[in-house]
């Protein structure tokens, strides 16, 4: 390693890392695989090797958290001395997150009850407790209920955690120095781990610990640590120096948790207690490694490849669309396939469902991006990070910002 290492990230409002689109793509594909595994119920009760890998796809949410913590903290640090710091950040985040989120709620709570004579149980349970979803508090509902069995829409929990982070973190970045913010981020990482251990020892269920904001801050904290450290030469050197050790220790910890639990589910006891921290650190190592490599390195060429990057760009819509669509289509398609293709095994028929759900989800996500999300994102130009640049430069800057914030 060279004695002098330049900061890897100096200003996230002007830098676009193509490999981050690929990381988003990997994250959403992992989450989708996990949800398909949860819906898979073979008649013999057994699941094969592919299912064992798919069951670990929930870790994609933690990769999303690391990416969010990294990008949001980096943007806030780069703009905290600019005019309208709070207004611009919150307006841009709301334009990216709220329209599609609330469009889904309007569909579930205001449209479907008048269209479907008999709502599926999952949607009816959401309708009865809809205030939690309108107020971005779904994660606390699921924590209170001890998991996702009583109420549908479990995938909304992570969106609630991120929104709570978006509302509070700008205050911390604005008031604290970079050194103090780094200490706070490390403190939140340690506190999240410690709080899980304490609450589980005092009878709180591991399913609740999964969705409580303060017990699942690991990924956001790791992302923030990277964003702070990579803005300086010294911080970059230190992070690159400890990268292999953090990666190795985290893999050992996660392996021990897997051995103790015998599974890789998000509700497995030891995975909950200390596995979440190891997963967040591993995701942070992957992010740091991709930033350290050149754009022509094998990993980054894979992450920046057109198909994976395209999936990453529409990952938000895919996240919101695929789960309810899978529940709807599976309930209708599986009986029909069993009737018309009785010779096919349950697994073969389920593969057909997967292909149909993925195809329809992709088409809807693309339509959402081009006809709903992009027109709304065009309004971000009214809340530019840098309002002092000349008009032509501002156009180019806006295009870079939109690519960077597309997830």
Coordinates of N, CA and C in Angstrom, one line a residue, residues 29-30 32-38 40 42 46-58 258 264-265 347 350-351 354:
X29 N -32.2 -8.3 -4.9 CA -32.3 -9.7 -5.3 C -32.2 -10.6 -4.1
X30 N -31.4 -10.3 -3.1 CA -31.3 -11.1 -1.9 C -32.6 -11.1 -1.1
X32 N -35.6 -10.4 -2.3 CA -36.7 -11.1 -3.1 C -36.5 -12.6 -2.9
X33 N -35.3 -13.1 -3.0 CA -35.0 -14.5 -2.8 C -35.5 -15.0 -1.4
X34 N -35.3 -14.2 -0.4 CA -35.8 -14.5 0.9 C -37.3 -14.6 1.0
X35 N -37.9 -13.7 0.4 CA -39.4 -13.6 0.4 C -40.0 -14.8 -0.3
X36 N -39.4 -15.2 -1.5 CA -39.9 -16.4 -2.2 C -39.6 -17.6 -1.4
X37 N -38.5 -17.7 -0.6 CA -38.3 -18.8 0.2 C -39.4 -18.9 1.3
X38 N -39.7 -17.8 1.9 CA -40.7 -17.8 3.0 C -42.1 -18.3 2.5
X40 N -42.5 -20.4 0.0 CA -42.4 -21.7 -0.5 C -42.8 -22.7 0.6
X42 N -43.5 -26.6 0.4 CA -43.6 -27.9 -0.3 C -44.5 -28.8 0.5
X46 N -40.1 -30.4 3.2 CA -38.6 -30.3 3.0 C -38.2 -29.2 2.1
X47 N -37.0 -28.6 2.3 CA -36.4 -27.6 1.5 C -35.0 -28.0 1.1
X48 N -34.6 -27.7 -0.1 CA -33.3 -28.1 -0.6 C -32.2 -27.1 -0.3
X49 N -31.1 -27.3 -1.0 CA -29.9 -26.5 -0.8 C -30.1 -25.0 -1.2
X50 N -30.8 -24.9 -2.4 CA -31.1 -23.5 -2.9 C -31.9 -22.7 -1.9
X51 N -32.9 -23.4 -1.2 CA -33.7 -22.7 -0.2 C -32.8 -22.3 1.0
X52 N -31.9 -23.1 1.3 CA -31.0 -22.7 2.5 C -30.2 -21.5 2.2
X53 N -29.8 -21.3 0.9 CA -29.1 -20.0 0.6 C -30.1 -18.9 0.5
X54 N -31.3 -19.1 0.0 CA -32.3 -18.1 -0.2 C -32.8 -17.5 1.2
X55 N -32.8 -18.4 2.2 CA -33.3 -18.0 3.5 C -32.4 -16.9 4.1
X56 N -31.2 -16.8 3.7 CA -30.3 -15.8 4.2 C -30.4 -14.5 3.4
X57 N -31.3 -14.4 2.5 CA -31.5 -13.2 1.7 C -31.9 -12.0 2.4
X58 N -32.5 -12.2 3.6 CA -32.9 -11.0 4.4 C -31.7 -10.1 4.8
X258 N -24.2 -19.0 13.0 CA -24.8 -20.0 12.1 C -24.7 -21.4 12.7
X264 N -30.0 -19.7 9.2 CA -29.6 -18.3 8.9 C -30.9 -17.4 8.8
X265 N -31.9 -17.7 9.6 CA -33.1 -16.8 9.6 C -32.8 -15.6 10.5
X347 N -42.5 -28.0 -6.6 CA -41.3 -27.1 -6.9 C -41.3 -26.5 -8.3
X350 N -44.0 -23.9 -8.6 CA -43.6 -22.7 -7.9 C -42.5 -21.9 -8.7
X351 N -41.7 -22.6 -9.4 CA -40.7 -21.9 -10.3 C -41.5 -21.1 -11.3
X354 N -42.6 -18.0 -9.6 CA -41.4 -17.0 -9.5 C -41.2 -16.3 -10.7

